[in-house]
mmCIF file of C-alpha atoms in Angstrom:
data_model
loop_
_atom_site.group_PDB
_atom_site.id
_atom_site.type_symbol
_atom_site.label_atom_id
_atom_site.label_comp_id
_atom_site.label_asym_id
_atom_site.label_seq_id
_atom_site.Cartn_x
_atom_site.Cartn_y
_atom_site.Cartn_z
ATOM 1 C CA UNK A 277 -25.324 -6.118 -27.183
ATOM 2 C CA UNK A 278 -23.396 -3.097 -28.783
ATOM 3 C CA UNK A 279 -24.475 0.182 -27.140
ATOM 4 C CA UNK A 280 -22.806 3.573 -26.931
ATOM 5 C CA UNK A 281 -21.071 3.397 -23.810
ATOM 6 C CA UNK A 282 -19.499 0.096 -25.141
ATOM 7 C CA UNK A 283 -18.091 2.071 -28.456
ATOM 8 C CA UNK A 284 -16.612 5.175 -26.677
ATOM 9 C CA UNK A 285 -15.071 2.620 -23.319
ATOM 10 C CA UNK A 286 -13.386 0.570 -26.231
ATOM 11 C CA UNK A 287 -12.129 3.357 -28.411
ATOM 12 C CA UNK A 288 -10.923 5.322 -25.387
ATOM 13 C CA UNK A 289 -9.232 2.071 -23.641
ATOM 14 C CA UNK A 290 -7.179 1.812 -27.056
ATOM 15 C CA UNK A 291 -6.185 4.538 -27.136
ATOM 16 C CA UNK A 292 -4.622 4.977 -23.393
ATOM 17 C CA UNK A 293 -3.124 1.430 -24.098
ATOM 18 C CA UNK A 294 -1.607 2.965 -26.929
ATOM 19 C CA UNK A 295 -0.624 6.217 -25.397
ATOM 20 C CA UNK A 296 0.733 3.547 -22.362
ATOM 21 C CA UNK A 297 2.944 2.019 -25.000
ATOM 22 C CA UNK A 298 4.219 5.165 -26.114
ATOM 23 C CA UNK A 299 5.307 6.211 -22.956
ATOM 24 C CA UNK A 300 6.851 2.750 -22.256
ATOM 25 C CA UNK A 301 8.749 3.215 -25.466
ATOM 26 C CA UNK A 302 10.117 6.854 -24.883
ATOM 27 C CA UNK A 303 10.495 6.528 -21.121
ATOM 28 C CA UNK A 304 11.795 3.018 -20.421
ATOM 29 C CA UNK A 305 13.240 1.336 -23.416
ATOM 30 C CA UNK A 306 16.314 2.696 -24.195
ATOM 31 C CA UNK A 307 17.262 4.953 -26.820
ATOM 32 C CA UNK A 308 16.647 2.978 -30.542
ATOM 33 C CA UNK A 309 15.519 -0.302 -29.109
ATOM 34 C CA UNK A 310 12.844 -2.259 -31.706
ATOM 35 C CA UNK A 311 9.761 -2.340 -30.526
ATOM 36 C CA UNK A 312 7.783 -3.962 -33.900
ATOM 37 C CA UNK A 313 4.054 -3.843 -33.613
ATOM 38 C CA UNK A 314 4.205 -3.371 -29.766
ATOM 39 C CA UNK A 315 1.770 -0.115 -29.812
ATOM 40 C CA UNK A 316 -0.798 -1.777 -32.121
ATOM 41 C CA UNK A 317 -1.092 -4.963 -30.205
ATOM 42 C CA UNK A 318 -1.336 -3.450 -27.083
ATOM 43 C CA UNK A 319 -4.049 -1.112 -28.311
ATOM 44 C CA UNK A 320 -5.539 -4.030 -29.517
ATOM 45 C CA UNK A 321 -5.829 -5.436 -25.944
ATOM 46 C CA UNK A 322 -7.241 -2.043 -25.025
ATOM 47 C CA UNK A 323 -10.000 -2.334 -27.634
ATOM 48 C CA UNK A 324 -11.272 -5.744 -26.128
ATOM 49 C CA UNK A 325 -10.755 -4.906 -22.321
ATOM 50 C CA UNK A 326 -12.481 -1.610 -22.895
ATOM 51 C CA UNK A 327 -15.519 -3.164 -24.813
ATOM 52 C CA UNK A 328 -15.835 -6.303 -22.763
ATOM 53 C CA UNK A 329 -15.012 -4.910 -18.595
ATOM 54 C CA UNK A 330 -15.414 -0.687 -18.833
ATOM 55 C CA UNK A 331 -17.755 -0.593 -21.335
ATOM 56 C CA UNK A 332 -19.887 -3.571 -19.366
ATOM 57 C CA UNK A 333 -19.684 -1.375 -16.492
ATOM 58 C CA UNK A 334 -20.295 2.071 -17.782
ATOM 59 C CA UNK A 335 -23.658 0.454 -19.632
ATOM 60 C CA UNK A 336 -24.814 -0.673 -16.488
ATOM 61 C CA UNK A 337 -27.064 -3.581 -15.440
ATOM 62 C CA UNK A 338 -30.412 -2.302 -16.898
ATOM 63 C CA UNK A 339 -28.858 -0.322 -19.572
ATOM 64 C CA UNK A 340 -28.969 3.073 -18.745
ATOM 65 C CA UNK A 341 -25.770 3.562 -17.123
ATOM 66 C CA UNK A 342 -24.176 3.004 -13.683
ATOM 67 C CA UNK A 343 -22.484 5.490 -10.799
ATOM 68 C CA UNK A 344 -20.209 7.579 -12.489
ATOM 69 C CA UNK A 345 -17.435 6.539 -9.427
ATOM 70 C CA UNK A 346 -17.857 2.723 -10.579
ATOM 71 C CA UNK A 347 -17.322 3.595 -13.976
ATOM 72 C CA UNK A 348 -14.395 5.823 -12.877
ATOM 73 C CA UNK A 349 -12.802 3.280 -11.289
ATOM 74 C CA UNK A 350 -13.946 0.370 -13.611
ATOM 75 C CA UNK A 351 -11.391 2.405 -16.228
ATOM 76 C CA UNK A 352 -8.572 2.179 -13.928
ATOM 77 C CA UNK A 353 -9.104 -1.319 -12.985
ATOM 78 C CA UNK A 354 -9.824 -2.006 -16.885
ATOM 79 C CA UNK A 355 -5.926 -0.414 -17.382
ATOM 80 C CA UNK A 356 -4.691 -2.432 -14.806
ATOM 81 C CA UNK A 357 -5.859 -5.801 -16.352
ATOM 82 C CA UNK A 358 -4.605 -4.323 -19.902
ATOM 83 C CA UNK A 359 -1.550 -4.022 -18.366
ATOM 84 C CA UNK A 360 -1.137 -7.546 -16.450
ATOM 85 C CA UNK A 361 -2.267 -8.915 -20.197
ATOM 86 C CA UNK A 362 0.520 -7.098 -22.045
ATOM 87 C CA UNK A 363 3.224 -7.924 -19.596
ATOM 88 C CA UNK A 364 2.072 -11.859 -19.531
ATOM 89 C CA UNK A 365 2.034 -11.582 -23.136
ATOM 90 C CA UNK A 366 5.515 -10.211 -23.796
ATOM 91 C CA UNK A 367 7.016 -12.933 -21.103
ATOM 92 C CA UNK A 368 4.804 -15.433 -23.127
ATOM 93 C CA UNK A 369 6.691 -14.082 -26.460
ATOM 94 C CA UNK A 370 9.924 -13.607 -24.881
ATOM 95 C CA UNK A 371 9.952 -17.570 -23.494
ATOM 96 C CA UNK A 372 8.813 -18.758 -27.194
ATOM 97 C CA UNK A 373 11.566 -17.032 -28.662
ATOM 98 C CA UNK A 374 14.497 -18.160 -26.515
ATOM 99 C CA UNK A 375 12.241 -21.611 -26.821
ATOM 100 C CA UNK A 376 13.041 -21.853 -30.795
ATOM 101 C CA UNK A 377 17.368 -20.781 -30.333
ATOM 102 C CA UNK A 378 16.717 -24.108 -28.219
ATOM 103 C CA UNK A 379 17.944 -22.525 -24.883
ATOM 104 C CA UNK A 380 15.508 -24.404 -22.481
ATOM 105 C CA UNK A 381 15.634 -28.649 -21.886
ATOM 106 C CA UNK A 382 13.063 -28.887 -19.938
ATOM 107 C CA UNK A 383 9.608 -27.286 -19.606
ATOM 108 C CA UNK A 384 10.097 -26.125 -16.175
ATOM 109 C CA UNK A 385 13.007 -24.396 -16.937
ATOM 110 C CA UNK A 386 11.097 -22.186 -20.023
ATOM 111 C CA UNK A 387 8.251 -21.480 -17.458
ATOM 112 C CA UNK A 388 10.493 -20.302 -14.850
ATOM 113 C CA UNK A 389 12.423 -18.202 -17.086
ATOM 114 C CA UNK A 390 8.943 -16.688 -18.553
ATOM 115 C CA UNK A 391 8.449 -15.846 -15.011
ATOM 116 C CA UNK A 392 11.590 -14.026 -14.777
ATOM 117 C CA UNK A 393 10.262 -12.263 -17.836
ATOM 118 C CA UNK A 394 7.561 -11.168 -16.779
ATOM 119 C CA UNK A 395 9.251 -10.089 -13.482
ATOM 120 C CA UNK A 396 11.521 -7.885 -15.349
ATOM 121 C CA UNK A 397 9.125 -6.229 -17.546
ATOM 122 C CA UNK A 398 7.103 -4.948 -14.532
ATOM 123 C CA UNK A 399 9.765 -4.192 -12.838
ATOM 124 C CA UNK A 400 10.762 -1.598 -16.382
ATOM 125 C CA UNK A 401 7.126 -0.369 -16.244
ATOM 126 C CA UNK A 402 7.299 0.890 -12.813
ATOM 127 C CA UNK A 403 8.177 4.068 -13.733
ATOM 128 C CA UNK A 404 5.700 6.966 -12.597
ATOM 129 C CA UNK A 405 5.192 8.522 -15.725
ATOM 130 C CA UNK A 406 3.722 5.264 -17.361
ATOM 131 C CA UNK A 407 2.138 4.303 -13.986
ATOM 132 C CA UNK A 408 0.320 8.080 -14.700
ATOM 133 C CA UNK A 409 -0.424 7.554 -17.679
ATOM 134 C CA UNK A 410 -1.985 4.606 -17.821
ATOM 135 C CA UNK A 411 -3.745 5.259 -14.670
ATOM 136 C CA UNK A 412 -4.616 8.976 -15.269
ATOM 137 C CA UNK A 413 -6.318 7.603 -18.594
ATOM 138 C CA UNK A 414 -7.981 5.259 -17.638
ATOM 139 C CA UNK A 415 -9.684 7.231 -14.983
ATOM 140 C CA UNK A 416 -10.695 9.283 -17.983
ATOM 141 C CA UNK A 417 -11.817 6.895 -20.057
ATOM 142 C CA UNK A 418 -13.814 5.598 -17.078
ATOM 143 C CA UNK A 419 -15.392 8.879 -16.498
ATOM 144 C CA UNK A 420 -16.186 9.274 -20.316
ATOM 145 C CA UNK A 421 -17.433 5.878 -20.766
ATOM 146 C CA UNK A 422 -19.689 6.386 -17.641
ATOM 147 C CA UNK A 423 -21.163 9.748 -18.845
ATOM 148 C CA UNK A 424 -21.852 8.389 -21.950
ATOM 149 C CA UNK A 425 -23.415 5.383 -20.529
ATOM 150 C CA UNK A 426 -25.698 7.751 -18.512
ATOM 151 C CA UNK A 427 -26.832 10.432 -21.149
ATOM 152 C CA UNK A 428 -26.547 8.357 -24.441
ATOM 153 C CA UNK A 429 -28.895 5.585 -24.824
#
């Protein structure tokens, strides 16, 4: 059921995943690498992980809101999973791609090297800044999401 809490966890979620993004881009890429649609899809992720696991939480189980420290932390965990998703995501992409230049004979070896993917991207997003970022706004989100679950019904 759509309440208010819901609305505000899912825009704000989309918008750190976004702002996450950006900060990937600027801070870890290097300088002029294409990035395509990598903003919008991972705001995208925010927008469903916000609505679905923050905004769940900040609504609370009789709909009138839950502890504001759940809902705090609820954001960062919410950021965390947005960010496991992403990172599977662009392995998942990455493997498909060297999949069709016909670089893997064997299904083993694509899911191993999708592994090493994915290994490799987390290992570019460790970076404080984005780690700040996406954890500093999703405590914030959390904390919005939560007050509005609490005040607005």
């Amino acid at each position: 059921m759509p309440t208010p809490a819901k609305l505000v966890a899912a825009i704000l979620m989309a918008a750190v995943a976004w702002f996450t993004a950006e900060a990937v881009v600027r801070y870890a890429l290097p300088e002029g690498s294409s990035v395509g649609r990598f903003r919008e899809i991972c705001a995208v992720i925010g927008l469903f992980f916000g609505w679905r696991m923050l905004g769940r939480a900040a609504t609370g189980v009789r709909g009138r809101g839950d502890k504001i420290v759940n809902s705090l932390t609820m954001g960062m965990a919410t950021s965390l999973a947005i960010l496991v998703l992403a990172v599977f995501l662009h392995g998942f992409y990455q493997m498909i791609s060297e999949s069709m230049k016909l670089a893997y004979d064997q299904p083993g070896k694509a899911a191993t090297a999708m592994i090493g993917f994915i290994k490799e991207d987390f290992i570019l997003v460790a970076n404080p800044i984005i780690i700040g970022v996406l954890l500093g706004g999703g405590a914030v989100a959390g904390l919005m999401a939560g007050v509005t679950g609490r005040v607005w019904r």
